[in-house]
Coordinates of C-alpha atoms in Angstrom, one line a residue:
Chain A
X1050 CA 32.9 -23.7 -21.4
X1051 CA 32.7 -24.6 -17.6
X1052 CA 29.0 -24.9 -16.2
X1053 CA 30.1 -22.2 -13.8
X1054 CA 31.0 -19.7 -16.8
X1055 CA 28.3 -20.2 -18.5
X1056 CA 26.2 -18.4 -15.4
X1057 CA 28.8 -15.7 -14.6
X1058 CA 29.5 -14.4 -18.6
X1059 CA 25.8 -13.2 -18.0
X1060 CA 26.2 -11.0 -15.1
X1061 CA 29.5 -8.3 -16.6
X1062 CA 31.1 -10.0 -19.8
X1063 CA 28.1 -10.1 -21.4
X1064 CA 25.8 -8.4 -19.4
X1065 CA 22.5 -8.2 -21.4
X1066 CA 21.1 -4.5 -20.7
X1067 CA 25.1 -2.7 -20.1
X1068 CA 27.2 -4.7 -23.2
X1069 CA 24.8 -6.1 -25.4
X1070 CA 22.1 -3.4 -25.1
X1071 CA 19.1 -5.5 -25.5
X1072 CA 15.9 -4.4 -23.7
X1073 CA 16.5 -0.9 -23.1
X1074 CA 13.4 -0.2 -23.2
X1075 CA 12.2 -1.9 -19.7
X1076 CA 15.7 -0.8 -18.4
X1077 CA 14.9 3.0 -18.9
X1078 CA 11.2 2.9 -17.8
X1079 CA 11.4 0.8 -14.6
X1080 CA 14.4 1.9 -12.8
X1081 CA 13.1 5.2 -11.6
X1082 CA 13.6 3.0 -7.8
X1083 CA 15.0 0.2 -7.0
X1084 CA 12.7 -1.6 -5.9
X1085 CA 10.7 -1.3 -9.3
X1086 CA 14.2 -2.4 -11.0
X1087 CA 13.8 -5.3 -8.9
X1088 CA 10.7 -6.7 -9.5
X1089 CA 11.2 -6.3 -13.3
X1090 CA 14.1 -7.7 -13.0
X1091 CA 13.1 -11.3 -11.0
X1092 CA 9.5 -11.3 -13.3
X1093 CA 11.8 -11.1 -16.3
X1094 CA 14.2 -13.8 -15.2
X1095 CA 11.7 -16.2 -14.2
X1096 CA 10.0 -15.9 -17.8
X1097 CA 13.2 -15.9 -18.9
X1098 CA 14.4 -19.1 -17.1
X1099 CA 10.8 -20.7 -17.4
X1100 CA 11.0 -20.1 -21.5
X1101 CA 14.5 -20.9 -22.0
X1102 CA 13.8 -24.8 -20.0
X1103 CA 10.7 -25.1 -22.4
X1104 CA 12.5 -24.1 -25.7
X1105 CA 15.9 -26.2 -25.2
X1106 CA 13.4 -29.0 -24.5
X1107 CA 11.0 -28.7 -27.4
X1108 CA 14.0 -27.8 -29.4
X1109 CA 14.2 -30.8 -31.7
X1110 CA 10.0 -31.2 -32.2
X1111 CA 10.0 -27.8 -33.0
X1112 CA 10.1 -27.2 -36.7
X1113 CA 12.7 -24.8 -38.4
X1114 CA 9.9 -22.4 -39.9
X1115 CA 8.0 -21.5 -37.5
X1116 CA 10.2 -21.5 -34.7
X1117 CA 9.9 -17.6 -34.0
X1118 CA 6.1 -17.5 -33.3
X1119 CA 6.7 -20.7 -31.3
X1120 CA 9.1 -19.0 -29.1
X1121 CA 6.8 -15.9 -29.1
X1122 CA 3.8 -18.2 -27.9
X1123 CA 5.9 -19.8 -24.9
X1124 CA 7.6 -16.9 -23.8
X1125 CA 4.0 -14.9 -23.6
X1126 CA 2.7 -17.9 -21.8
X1127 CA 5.0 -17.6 -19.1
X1128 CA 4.9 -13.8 -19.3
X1129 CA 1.1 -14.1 -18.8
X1130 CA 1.7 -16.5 -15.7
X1131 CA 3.7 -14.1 -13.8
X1132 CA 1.3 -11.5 -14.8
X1133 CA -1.4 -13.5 -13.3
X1134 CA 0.3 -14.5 -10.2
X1135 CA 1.9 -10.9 -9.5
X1136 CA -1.6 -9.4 -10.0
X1137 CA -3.1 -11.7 -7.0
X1138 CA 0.3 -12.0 -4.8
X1139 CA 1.6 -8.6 -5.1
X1140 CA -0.6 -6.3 -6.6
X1141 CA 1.4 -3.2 -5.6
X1142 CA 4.3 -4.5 -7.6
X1143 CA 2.0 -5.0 -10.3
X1144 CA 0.2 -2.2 -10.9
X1145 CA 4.0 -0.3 -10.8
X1146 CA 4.7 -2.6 -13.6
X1147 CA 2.3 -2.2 -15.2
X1148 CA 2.3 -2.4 -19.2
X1149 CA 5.8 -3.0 -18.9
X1150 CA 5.2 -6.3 -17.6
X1151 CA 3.2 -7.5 -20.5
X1152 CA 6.2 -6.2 -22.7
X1153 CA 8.1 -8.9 -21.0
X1154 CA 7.2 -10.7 -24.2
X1155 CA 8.6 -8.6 -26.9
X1156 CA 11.7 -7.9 -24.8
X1157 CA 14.9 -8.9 -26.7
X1158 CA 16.9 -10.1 -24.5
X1159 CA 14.6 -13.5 -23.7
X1160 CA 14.2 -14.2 -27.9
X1161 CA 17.6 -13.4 -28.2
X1162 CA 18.6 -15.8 -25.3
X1163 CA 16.2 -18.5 -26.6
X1164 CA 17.0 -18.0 -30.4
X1165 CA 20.9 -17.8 -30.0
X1166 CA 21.6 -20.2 -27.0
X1167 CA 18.3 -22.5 -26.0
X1168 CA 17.7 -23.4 -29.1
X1169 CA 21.2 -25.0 -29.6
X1170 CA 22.6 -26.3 -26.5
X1171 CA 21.6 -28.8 -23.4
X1172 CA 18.5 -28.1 -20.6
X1173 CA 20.6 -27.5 -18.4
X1174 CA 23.4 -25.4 -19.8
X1175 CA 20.1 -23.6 -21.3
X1176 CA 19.1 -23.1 -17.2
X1177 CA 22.3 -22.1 -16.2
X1178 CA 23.0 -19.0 -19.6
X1179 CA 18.9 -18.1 -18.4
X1180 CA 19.3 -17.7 -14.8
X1181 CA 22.9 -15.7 -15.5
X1182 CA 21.7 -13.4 -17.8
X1183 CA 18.5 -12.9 -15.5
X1184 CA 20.8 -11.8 -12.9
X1185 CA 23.0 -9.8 -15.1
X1186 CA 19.3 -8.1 -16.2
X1187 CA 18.4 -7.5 -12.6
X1188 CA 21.7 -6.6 -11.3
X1189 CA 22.0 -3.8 -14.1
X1190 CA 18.5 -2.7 -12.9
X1191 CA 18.6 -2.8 -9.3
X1192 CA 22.1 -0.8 -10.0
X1193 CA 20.5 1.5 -12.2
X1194 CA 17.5 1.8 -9.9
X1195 CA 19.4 2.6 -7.2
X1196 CA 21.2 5.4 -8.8
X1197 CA 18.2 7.5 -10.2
X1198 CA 16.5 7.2 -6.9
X1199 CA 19.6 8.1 -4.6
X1200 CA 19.6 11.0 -6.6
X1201 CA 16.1 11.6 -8.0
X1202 CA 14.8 11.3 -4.8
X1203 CA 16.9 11.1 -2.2
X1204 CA 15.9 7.6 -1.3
X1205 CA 17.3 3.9 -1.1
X1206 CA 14.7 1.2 -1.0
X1207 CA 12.2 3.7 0.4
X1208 CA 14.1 4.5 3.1
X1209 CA 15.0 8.1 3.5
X1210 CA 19.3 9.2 2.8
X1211 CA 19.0 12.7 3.4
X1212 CA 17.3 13.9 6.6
X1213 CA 15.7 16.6 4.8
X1214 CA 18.8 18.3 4.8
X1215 CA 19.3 17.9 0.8
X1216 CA 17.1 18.8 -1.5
X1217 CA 17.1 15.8 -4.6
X1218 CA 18.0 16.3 -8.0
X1219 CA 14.6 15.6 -9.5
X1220 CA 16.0 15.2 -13.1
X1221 CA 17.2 11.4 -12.7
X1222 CA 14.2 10.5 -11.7
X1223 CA 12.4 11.8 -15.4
X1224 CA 13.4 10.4 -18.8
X1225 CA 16.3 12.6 -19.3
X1226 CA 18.1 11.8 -16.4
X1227 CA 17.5 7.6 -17.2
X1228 CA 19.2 8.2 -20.6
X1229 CA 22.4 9.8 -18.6
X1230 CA 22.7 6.8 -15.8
X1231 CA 22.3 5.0 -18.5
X1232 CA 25.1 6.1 -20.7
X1233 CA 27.3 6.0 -17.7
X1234 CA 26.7 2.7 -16.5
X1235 CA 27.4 1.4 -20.3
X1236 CA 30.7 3.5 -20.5
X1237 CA 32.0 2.4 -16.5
X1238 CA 30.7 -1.7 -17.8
X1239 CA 32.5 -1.6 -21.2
X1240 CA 35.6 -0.1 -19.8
X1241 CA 35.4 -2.8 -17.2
X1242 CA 34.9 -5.7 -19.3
X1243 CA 36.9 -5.2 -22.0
X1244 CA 39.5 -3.0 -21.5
X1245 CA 42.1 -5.5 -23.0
X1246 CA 40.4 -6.2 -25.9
X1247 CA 40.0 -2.2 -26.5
X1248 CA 43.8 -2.1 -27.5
X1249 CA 43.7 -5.4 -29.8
X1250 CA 42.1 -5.3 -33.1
X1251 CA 38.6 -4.8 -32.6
X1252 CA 37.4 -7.6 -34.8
X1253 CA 34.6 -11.1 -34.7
X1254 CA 36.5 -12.8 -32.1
X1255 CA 36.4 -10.1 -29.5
X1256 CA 32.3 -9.6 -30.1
X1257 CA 30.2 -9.7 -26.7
X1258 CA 27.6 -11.5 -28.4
X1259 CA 30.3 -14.0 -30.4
X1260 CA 29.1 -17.0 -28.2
X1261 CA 25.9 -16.4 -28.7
X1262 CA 26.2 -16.4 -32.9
X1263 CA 29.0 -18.6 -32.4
X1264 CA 31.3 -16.2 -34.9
X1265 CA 28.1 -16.6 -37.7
X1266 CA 26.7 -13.6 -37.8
X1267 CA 28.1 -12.0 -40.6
X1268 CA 28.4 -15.3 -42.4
X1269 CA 24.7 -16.3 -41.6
X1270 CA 23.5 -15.7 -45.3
X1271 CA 26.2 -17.1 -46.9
X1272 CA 26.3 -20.9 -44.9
X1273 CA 22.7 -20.8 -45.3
X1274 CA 22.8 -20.8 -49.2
X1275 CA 25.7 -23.4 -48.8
X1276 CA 23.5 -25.7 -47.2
X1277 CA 20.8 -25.4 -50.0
Chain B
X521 CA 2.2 -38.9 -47.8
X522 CA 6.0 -38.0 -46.3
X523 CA 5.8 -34.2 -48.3
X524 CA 2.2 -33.3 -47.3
X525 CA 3.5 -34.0 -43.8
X526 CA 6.2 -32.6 -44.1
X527 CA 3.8 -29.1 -45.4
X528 CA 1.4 -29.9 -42.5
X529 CA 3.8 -30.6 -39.7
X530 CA 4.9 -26.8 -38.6
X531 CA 0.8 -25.7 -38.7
X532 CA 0.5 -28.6 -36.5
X533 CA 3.4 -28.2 -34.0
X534 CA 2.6 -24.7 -33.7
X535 CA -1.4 -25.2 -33.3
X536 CA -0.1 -28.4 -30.2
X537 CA 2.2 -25.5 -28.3
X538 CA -1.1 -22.9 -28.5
X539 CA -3.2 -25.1 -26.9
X540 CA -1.3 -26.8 -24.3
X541 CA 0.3 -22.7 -23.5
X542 CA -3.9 -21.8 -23.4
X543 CA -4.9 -24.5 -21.4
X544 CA -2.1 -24.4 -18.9
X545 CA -3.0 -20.6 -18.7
X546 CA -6.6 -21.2 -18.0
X547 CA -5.8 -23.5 -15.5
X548 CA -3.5 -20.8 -13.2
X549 CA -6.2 -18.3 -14.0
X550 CA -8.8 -20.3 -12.0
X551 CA -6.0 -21.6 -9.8
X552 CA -5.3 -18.6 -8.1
X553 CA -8.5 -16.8 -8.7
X554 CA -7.8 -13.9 -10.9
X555 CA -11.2 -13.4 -12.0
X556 CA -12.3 -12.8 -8.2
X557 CA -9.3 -10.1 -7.8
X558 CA -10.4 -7.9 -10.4
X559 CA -13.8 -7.4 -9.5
X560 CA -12.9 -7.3 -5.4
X561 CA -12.0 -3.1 -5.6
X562 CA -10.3 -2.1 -2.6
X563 CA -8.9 -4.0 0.4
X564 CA -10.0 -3.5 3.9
X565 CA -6.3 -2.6 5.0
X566 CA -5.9 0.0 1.7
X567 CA -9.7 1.5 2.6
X568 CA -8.5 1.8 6.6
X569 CA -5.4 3.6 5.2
X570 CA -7.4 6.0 3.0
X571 CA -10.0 6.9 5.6
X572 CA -7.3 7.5 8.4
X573 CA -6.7 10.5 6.3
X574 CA -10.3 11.3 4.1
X575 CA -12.8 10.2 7.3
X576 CA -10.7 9.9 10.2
X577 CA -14.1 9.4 12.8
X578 CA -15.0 6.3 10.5
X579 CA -14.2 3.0 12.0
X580 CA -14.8 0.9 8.9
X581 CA -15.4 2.0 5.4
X582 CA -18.1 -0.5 3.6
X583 CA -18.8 -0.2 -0.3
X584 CA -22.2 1.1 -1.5
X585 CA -23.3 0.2 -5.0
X586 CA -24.6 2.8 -6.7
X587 CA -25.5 3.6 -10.3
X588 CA -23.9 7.3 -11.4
X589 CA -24.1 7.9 -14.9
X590 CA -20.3 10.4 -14.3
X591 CA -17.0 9.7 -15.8
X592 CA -15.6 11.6 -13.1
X593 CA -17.7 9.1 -9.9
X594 CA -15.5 6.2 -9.0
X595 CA -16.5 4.6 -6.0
X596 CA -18.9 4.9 -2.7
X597 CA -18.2 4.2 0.7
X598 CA -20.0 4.8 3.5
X599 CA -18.5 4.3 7.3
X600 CA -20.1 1.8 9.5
X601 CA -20.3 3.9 12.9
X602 CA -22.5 6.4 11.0
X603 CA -19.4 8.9 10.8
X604 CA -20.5 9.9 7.1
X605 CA -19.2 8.4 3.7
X606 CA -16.4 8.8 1.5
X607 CA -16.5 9.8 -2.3
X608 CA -13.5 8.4 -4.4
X609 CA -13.0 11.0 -7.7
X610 CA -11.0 10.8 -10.6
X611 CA -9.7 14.2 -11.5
X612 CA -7.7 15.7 -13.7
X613 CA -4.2 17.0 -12.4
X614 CA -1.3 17.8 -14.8
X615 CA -1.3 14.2 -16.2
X616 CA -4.3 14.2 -18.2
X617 CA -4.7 10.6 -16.7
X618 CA -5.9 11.7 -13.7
X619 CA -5.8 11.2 -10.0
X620 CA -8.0 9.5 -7.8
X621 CA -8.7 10.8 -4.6
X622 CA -10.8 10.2 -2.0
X623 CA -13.0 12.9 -0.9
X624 CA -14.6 12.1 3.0
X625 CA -17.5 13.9 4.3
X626 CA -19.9 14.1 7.2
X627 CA -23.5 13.3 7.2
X628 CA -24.1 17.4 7.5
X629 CA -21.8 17.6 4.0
X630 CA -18.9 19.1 5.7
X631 CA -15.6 17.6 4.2
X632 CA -13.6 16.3 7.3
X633 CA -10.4 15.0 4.7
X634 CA -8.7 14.1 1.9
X635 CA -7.0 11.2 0.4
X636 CA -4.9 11.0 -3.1
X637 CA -5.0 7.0 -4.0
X638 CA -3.4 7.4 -7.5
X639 CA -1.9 9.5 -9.4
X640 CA 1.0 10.1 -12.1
X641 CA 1.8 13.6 -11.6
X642 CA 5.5 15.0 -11.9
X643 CA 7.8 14.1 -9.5
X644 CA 9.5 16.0 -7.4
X645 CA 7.1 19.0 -8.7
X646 CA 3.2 18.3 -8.9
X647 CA 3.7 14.8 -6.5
X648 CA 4.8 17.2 -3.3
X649 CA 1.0 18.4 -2.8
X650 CA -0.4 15.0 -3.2
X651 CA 1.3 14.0 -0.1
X652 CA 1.7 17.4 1.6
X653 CA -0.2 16.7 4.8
X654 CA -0.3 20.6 5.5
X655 CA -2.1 21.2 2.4
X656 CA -4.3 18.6 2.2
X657 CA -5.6 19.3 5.4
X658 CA -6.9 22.7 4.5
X659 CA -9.7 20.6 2.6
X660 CA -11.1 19.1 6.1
X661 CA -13.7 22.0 7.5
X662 CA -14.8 22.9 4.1
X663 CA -18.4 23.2 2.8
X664 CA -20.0 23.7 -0.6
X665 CA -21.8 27.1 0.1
X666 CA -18.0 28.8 1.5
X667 CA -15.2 26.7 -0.4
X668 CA -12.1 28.3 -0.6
X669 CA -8.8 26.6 -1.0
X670 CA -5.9 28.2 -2.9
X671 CA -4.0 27.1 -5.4
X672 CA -0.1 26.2 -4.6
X673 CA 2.3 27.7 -6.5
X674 CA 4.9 25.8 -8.9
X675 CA 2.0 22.8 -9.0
X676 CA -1.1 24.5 -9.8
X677 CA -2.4 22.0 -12.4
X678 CA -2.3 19.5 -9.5
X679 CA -3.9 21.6 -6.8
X680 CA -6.6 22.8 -9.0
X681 CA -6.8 19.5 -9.9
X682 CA -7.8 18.2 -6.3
X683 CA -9.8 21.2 -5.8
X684 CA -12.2 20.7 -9.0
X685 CA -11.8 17.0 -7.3
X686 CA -13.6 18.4 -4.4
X687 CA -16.6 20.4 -6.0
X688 CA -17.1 17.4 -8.1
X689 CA -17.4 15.5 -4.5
X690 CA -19.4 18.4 -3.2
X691 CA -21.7 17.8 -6.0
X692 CA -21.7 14.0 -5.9
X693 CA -22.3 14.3 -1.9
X694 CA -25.4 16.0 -2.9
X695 CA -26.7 13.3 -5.2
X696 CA -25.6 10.6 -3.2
X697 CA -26.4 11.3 0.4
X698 CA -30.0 10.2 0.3
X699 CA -28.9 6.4 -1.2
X700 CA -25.7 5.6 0.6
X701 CA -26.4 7.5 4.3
X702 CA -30.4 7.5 4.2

């Protein structure tokens, strides 16, 4: 796979939040605006980019068992740095973030990243899968952002769409109406992205997520005992 | 010797990536002065923002530390030109988190305006009043001995809320103005 492809598949093919559904959770709390979507989004890519450098590097001196609470520990050192650095540089953006921004850590998308692809391949191929599925995360958000508060409160960015002329649908910018952009965004992505594959047999080599378990996964017990 | 290694080795990586993570951690902590930030309380450009609307004669807002044994008591300002102080409440809207709101008042006790700082009400229900200008400038005239501002309908919990705010304040005033204006 090119360098160039192995930013891009981040951003629709396999778009963390929209195909591979990982780290729902940030997605449906922060995007009630934009510009929340967007700050979770860059903090999020910069750990994400930050922890996926340090893991592909440490990869070999990292022993086999306890490579999971290592990855933990660098990931929440990095999350703890933006933490810091948003709570003294932007402080609005940080108290809008806020526990949602220490859940950086736990989100699935950065162990995921780290466990199936830093882990395993170069520095800089590492760099390059990081910074693309960063922007695939803050795309989807910003995206998703801008739809709830279009309609959830009538504004873009802070700045004002309807003149006071139309009242906004307050629902997309509660829980419920998160769930519903949500869904929609998945449906309009999939249908997108895989159309063709839709009509083939659905089957291990048309799996979003196949690069990243490179066609393993449901294998992964079996090779394990083989090498034993 | 190779096994026990072998058994210490992960303990030992893992204990190496802790402490370089901690150290480098400790190091951007006092780097860019986090510790100051947290105990620093409001800007001068967020306190000239909140008195345009609680104190609008004040020129500048200055903290006065004061000991107020009141979960309710956040803060004390009191305005430089002599124009009166400002008491910041939390109070409790429909989110049982609370708002803060700034409460600002003469040296006579008359309440010349309110400000809501914070607050995690419904939006697009409760949230309207917290930023209705109209509404929250029925609170500027007021006194303790004749309050009297209504309730608004469809986001009552929030109003009441910001008017239990301001007898709270009314009370606080009461204890306070000897310390911080005297």
């Amino acid at each position: 796979m090119s360098s160039l492809k192995e930013f891009t598949k981040g951003i629709i093919k396999e778009n963390p939040t929209l195909v591979m559904l990982l780290g729902t959770c940030p997605t449906l709390a922060m995007t009630t605006q934009a510009i929340n979507g967007l700050g979770m989004g860059i903090a999020t890519t910069f750990v994400l980019l930050g922890s996926c450098v340090v893991i592909s590097l440490l990869k070999r001196l990292i022993p086999d068992q306890v490579r999971l609470p290592a990855y933990i520990v660098i990931i929440a050192g990095f999350v703890t740095l933006v933490s810091f650095l948003l709570q003294v540089y932007v402080p609005d953006l940080y108290s809008t973030l806020g526990v949602f921004l220490s859940l950086i850590t736990v989100n699935c998308i950065i162990l995921g990243r780290a466990e199936a692809f830093a882990s395993k391949n170069s520095v800089g191929r590492s760099a390059l899968d990081a910074l693309g599925m960063g922007v695939g995360f803050t795309l989807a958000l910003v995206l998703m952002g801008s739809i709830r508060e279009i309609l959830g409160f009538g504004t873009w960015f802070g700045v004002d769409l309807t003149f006071g002329v139309l009242e906004p649908i307050g629902l997309f910018s509660m829980p419920a109406g998160g769930f519903m952009v949500f869904g929609f965004l998945v449906a309009v992505v999939n249908r997108l992205s895989h159309y063709q594959i839709s009509k083939k047999k659905m089957g291990c080599e048309n799996c979003p997520g196949r690069a990243g378990c490179g066609g393993h996964c449901g294998t992964v017990s079996k090779t394990e005992g083989e090498g034993k | 010797m190779r096994k026990s290694w072998d058994l210490i080795r992960p303990t030992f990586v893992l204990v190496i990536i802790c402490l370089v993570i901690s150290a480098a951690l400790a190091l951007t902590y006092n780097l860019a002065g986090v510790a100051d930030l947290a105990n620093a309380g409001y800007s001068a450009e967020q306190l000239a923002e909140f008195s345009a609307s609680a104190l609008p004669e004040a020129d500048e807002l200055q903290k006065v530390d004061v000991s107020v044994e009141d979960e309710d008591f956040h803060s004390v300002y009191k305005a430089a030109n002599g124009a009166g102080m400002a008491i910041v409440v939390v109070t409790k809207g429909y989110n049982s988190d609370g708002m803060t709101v700034m409460y600002g008042f003469n040296p006579d006790g008359v309440m010349q305006g309110i400000y809501v700082i914070a607050q995690e009400e419904t939006p697009g229900i409760g949230d309207k009043v917290t930023t209705d200008t109209e509404y929250l400038s029925r609170f500027a005239g007021q006194s303790a001995d004749s309050f009297q501002v209504d309730t608004v309908a469809g986001a009552t919990k929030t109003s009441t809320g910001l008017i239990n705010g301001a007898k709270r304040a009314f009370e606080l005033f009461e204890q306070l103005k000897g310390e911080v204006l005297g």
